[in-house]
Short mmCIF file of C-alpha atoms and ligand atoms in Angstrom, two decimals:
data_model
loop_
_atom_site.label_atom_id
_atom_site.label_comp_id
_atom_site.label_asym_id
_atom_site.label_seq_id
_atom_site.Cartn_x
_atom_site.Cartn_y
_atom_site.Cartn_z
CA MET V 932 123.92 108.15 122.69
CA THR V 933 124.57 106.37 119.73
CA THR V 934 124.51 102.44 120.18
CA GLU V 935 126.32 100.02 118.09
CA LEU V 936 122.93 99.13 116.22
CA VAL V 937 122.39 102.70 115.29
CA ARG V 938 125.75 103.17 114.10
CA ARG V 939 125.41 99.99 111.72
CA PHE V 940 122.25 101.12 110.71
CA HIS V 941 123.79 104.55 109.29
CA ASP V 942 126.65 102.57 107.80
CA VAL V 943 124.41 100.20 105.85
CA LYS V 944 122.18 103.28 104.70
CA ALA V 945 125.34 104.81 103.59
CA SER V 946 126.37 101.79 101.78
CA ILE V 947 123.41 101.57 99.76
CA GLU V 948 123.56 105.32 98.72
CA ARG V 949 127.31 104.73 97.70
CA ALA V 950 126.20 101.68 95.67
CA ALA V 951 123.22 103.39 94.16
CA LEU V 952 125.29 106.44 93.18
CA ALA V 953 128.23 104.03 91.61
CA ALA V 954 125.34 102.36 89.48
CA GLY V 955 124.12 105.90 88.40
CA ARG V 956 120.75 105.24 90.27
CA GLU V 957 119.04 107.46 92.56
CA ALA V 958 119.59 106.44 96.38
CA SER V 959 116.00 106.42 97.11
CA SER V 960 115.30 103.81 94.33
CA VAL V 961 116.73 101.29 96.80
CA LYS V 962 114.62 100.50 99.71
CA LEU V 963 115.93 98.64 103.08
CA VAL V 964 114.39 95.75 104.31
CA ALA V 965 115.80 95.20 107.77
CA VAL V 966 116.02 91.60 108.34
CA SER V 967 115.20 90.97 112.16
CA LYS V 968 114.83 87.34 112.25
CA GLY V 969 116.67 86.14 115.37
CA HIS V 970 116.70 89.24 116.93
CA GLY V 971 114.52 90.92 119.47
CA ALA V 972 111.55 93.43 119.59
CA SER V 973 113.67 95.95 121.36
CA GLU V 974 116.14 96.25 118.56
CA ILE V 975 113.53 96.67 115.99
CA ARG V 976 112.07 99.37 118.16
CA GLU V 977 115.30 101.11 118.30
CA LEU V 978 115.53 101.06 114.55
CA TYR V 979 112.05 102.18 114.09
CA MET V 980 112.92 105.29 116.16
CA GLN V 981 115.58 105.90 113.66
CA GLY V 982 113.07 106.14 110.85
CA GLN V 983 113.32 102.33 109.58
CA ARG V 984 109.82 101.16 108.73
CA VAL V 985 110.33 98.04 106.84
CA PHE V 986 111.37 94.75 108.72
CA GLY V 987 111.73 91.29 107.09
CA GLU V 988 110.89 88.02 109.08
CA SER V 989 111.33 84.44 107.93
CA TYR V 990 109.30 82.34 110.31
CA ALA V 991 105.65 82.81 110.90
CA GLN V 992 105.77 82.06 114.73
CA GLU V 993 108.49 84.63 115.23
CA LEU V 994 106.66 87.16 113.00
CA GLU V 995 103.47 86.76 115.09
CA ARG V 996 105.15 87.17 118.28
CA LYS V 997 107.00 90.20 117.37
CA ALA V 998 104.00 91.83 115.63
CA GLY V 999 102.17 91.49 118.88
CA GLU V 1000 105.04 92.95 120.97
CA LEU V 1001 105.26 95.84 118.49
CA ARG V 1002 101.51 96.54 117.86
CA ASP V 1003 101.95 100.12 118.98
CA LEU V 1004 104.30 100.97 116.11
CA GLU V 1005 101.54 102.00 113.61
CA GLU V 1006 103.82 102.55 110.59
CA LEU V 1007 105.75 99.37 110.98
CA GLU V 1008 105.58 97.10 107.88
CA TRP V 1009 106.40 93.46 108.05
CA HIS V 1010 107.65 91.72 104.93
CA PHE V 1011 107.75 87.97 104.93
CA ILE V 1012 110.80 86.66 103.19
CA GLY V 1013 110.81 83.08 104.40
CA HIS V 1014 109.41 80.23 102.38
CA VAL V 1015 105.61 80.14 102.69
CA GLN V 1016 104.25 77.05 104.27
CA THR V 1017 100.41 76.55 103.39
CA ASN V 1018 99.79 75.78 106.85
CA LYS V 1019 101.26 79.07 108.00
CA ALA V 1020 99.40 81.01 105.60
CA LYS V 1021 96.96 82.45 108.09
CA VAL V 1022 99.71 83.72 110.33
CA ILE V 1023 101.58 85.12 107.41
CA ALA V 1024 98.38 87.04 106.06
CA ALA V 1025 97.37 88.38 109.21
CA HIS V 1026 100.65 90.36 109.68
CA ALA V 1027 102.60 90.77 106.48
CA SER V 1028 101.97 93.48 103.82
CA ALA V 1029 104.56 91.87 101.42
CA VAL V 1030 105.46 88.31 100.84
CA HIS V 1031 108.82 87.84 99.04
CA ALA V 1032 109.17 84.15 98.46
CA ILE V 1033 106.19 82.81 96.69
CA ASP V 1034 107.40 79.84 94.64
CA SER V 1035 104.06 77.84 93.81
CA ALA V 1036 100.66 78.34 92.72
CA ARG V 1037 99.82 76.27 95.69
CA ALA V 1038 101.38 78.79 98.06
CA ALA V 1039 99.73 81.80 96.22
CA ARG V 1040 96.40 80.34 96.47
CA ALA V 1041 96.73 79.38 100.28
CA LEU V 1042 97.96 83.05 101.09
CA ASP V 1043 95.03 84.53 99.02
CA ALA V 1044 92.21 82.37 100.77
CA ALA V 1045 94.06 83.42 104.21
CA LEU V 1046 94.06 87.06 103.05
CA ARG V 1047 90.51 86.84 102.25
CA ALA V 1048 89.55 85.53 105.62
CA THR V 1049 91.29 88.08 107.44
CA ASP V 1050 89.97 90.86 104.98
CA ARG V 1051 93.75 91.82 104.09
CA HIS V 1052 95.59 92.61 100.87
CA ALA V 1053 99.39 91.95 100.41
CA VAL V 1054 102.05 92.42 97.57
CA ALA V 1055 103.81 89.43 96.24
CA PHE V 1056 107.10 88.51 94.81
CA VAL V 1057 107.87 85.43 92.76
CA SER V 1058 111.04 83.93 94.09
CA VAL V 1059 113.22 82.24 91.71
CA ASN V 1060 115.86 79.47 92.39
CA PHE V 1061 118.69 79.68 89.77
CA GLY V 1062 120.81 77.08 91.58
CA LEU V 1063 121.36 73.27 90.67
CA ASP V 1064 119.93 72.15 94.02
CA GLU V 1065 116.39 70.97 93.36
CA LYS V 1066 115.64 70.75 97.19
CA GLU V 1067 116.15 74.73 97.60
CA HIS V 1068 113.06 76.54 97.81
CA GLY V 1069 112.18 79.13 94.94
CA ALA V 1070 110.51 78.60 91.71
CA ARG V 1071 112.51 77.17 88.72
CA GLU V 1072 112.54 79.35 85.71
CA ALA V 1073 110.06 77.08 83.78
CA GLN V 1074 107.79 77.34 86.66
CA ILE V 1075 107.43 81.05 86.65
CA PRO V 1076 104.42 81.41 84.56
CA GLU V 1077 102.31 79.25 86.71
CA VAL V 1078 103.18 81.09 89.70
CA ARG V 1079 102.81 84.41 88.32
CA ASP V 1080 99.47 83.47 86.86
CA ALA V 1081 98.30 82.18 90.21
CA ILE V 1082 99.12 85.65 91.80
CA ALA V 1083 97.32 87.41 88.95
CA LEU V 1084 94.38 85.48 89.49
CA ALA V 1085 94.40 85.98 93.44
CA GLU V 1086 91.89 88.38 94.56
CA ARG V 1087 93.96 89.89 97.64
CA LEU V 1088 97.44 89.51 96.13
CA THR V 1089 99.22 92.07 93.94
CA LEU V 1090 102.57 91.02 91.83
CA ARG V 1091 105.16 93.47 93.00
CA GLY V 1092 108.17 91.82 91.71
CA TYR V 1093 110.51 89.14 91.72
CA MET V 1094 113.04 87.83 94.52
CA THR V 1095 116.16 85.46 94.39
CA LEU V 1096 118.45 84.03 97.00
CA PRO V 1097 121.59 83.49 94.81
CA PRO V 1098 124.07 80.53 95.13
CA ASP V 1099 127.18 81.10 97.39
CA ASP V 1100 129.57 81.97 94.57
CA VAL V 1101 130.33 85.17 92.86
CA GLU V 1102 129.74 84.24 89.38
CA GLY V 1103 126.38 82.24 90.24
CA THR V 1104 125.38 85.25 92.05
CA GLU V 1105 126.18 87.88 89.24
CA ARG V 1106 124.23 85.28 86.59
CA ALA V 1107 121.42 85.18 89.21
CA PHE V 1108 121.17 88.93 89.54
CA GLN V 1109 121.23 89.36 85.89
CA ARG V 1110 118.91 86.66 85.02
CA LEU V 1111 116.45 88.06 87.45
CA ARG V 1112 116.58 91.45 85.98
CA GLU V 1113 115.93 89.95 82.45
CA ILE V 1114 112.90 88.10 83.70
CA ARG V 1115 111.64 91.27 85.21
CA ASP V 1116 112.28 93.61 82.53
CA ALA V 1117 110.47 90.97 79.89
CA ASP V 1118 107.59 91.06 82.24
CA ASP V 1119 107.13 94.73 83.21
CA PRO V 1120 110.34 96.98 84.08
CA ALA V 1121 108.03 98.70 86.72
CA LEU V 1122 108.19 95.72 88.76
CA GLU V 1123 110.73 95.46 91.66
CA LEU V 1124 113.59 93.34 92.32
CA SER V 1125 114.05 91.84 95.69
CA MET V 1126 117.76 90.69 95.74
CA GLY V 1127 120.89 91.45 97.79
CA MET V 1128 121.80 90.32 101.40
CA SER V 1129 124.61 91.68 103.73
CA HIS V 1130 127.52 90.27 101.65
CA ASP V 1131 126.21 91.08 98.27
CA LEU V 1132 124.35 94.44 98.71
CA GLU V 1133 126.90 96.27 96.23
CA ARG V 1134 126.32 93.61 93.62
CA ALA V 1135 122.63 93.56 93.77
CA VAL V 1136 122.39 97.28 93.45
CA ALA V 1137 124.70 97.21 90.47
CA HIS V 1138 122.15 94.83 88.90
CA GLY V 1139 119.20 96.92 89.55
CA ALA V 1140 117.81 95.79 93.03
CA THR V 1141 115.04 97.88 94.46
CA LEU V 1142 114.92 96.03 97.80
CA VAL V 1143 117.79 94.83 99.65
CA ARG V 1144 117.13 92.54 102.34
CA ILE V 1145 119.82 93.03 105.11
CA GLY V 1146 120.16 91.31 108.41
CA THR V 1147 123.73 90.45 109.66
CA ALA V 1148 125.20 93.95 108.70
CA LEU V 1149 122.55 95.61 110.71
CA PHE V 1150 121.80 93.56 113.72
CA GLY V 1151 125.00 91.40 113.94
CA ALA V 1152 125.23 87.59 113.89
CA ARG V 1153 122.14 85.54 114.65
CA SER V 1154 122.25 83.31 117.70
C1 PLP E 1452 118.04 85.95 106.62
C2 PLP E 1452 117.85 86.31 105.22
C3 PLP E 1452 118.41 87.71 104.81
C4 PLP E 1452 119.37 88.39 105.53
O1 PLP E 1452 120.59 87.72 105.41
P1 PLP E 1452 121.94 88.51 106.01
O2 PLP E 1452 123.11 87.81 105.19
O3 PLP E 1452 121.84 88.45 107.39
O4 PLP E 1452 122.03 89.96 105.66
C5 PLP E 1452 117.99 87.92 103.40
N1 PLP E 1452 116.97 87.39 102.70
C6 PLP E 1452 116.53 86.13 103.21
C7 PLP E 1452 115.67 85.49 102.41
C8 PLP E 1452 116.77 85.49 104.35
O5 PLP E 1452 116.24 84.39 104.87
#
């Protein structure tokens, strides 16, 4: 029996493939991070059975609970996509193999210390905020070098790429995706681009996203 969730999973995979082909890229160059925040362990298990391995969570406590409930799924990879609060670094370090939203040297150092304490490693993304709202999370462009340097100096973190959460409007999104790609290219074109959510997946893939973080289009609205 095909459930609604499985049907949406195949729809999202097809959308990624179409967007990649339209951009002249290999479908396999875009990886899906299934953003499961606000949804249950049973739904994650259902997608795992369909072959999905990478799941994204935004809150440390929720990650910890689900990682416990799903510890039997040996190939499951947790990506932490939320803001890194230094007092939650231990919980994040204990479960996540990738952290998408590192926006300060302080957060990088706290995570590194927690990874050393748990004898683990993680890959890291610098999250960049191109919006006008200073209160939003994400490093401003001018702060990127210090965050990047802190990751480079960390013993247990490896820089994997750049991430952004674009503003709500289409033009702002276009500019943010384009600028993030320029920043990545100027650093190292082999690094990844974590950008694109349910509503802007196609646009992100057109601009070179290698990881798309999709929640609503897969699991439906969050309660
Ligand atoms: C929740 C979240 C997503 C998924 O958003 P959808 O619109 O549900 O696809 C992606 N990235 C981050 C950082 C998020 O917090």
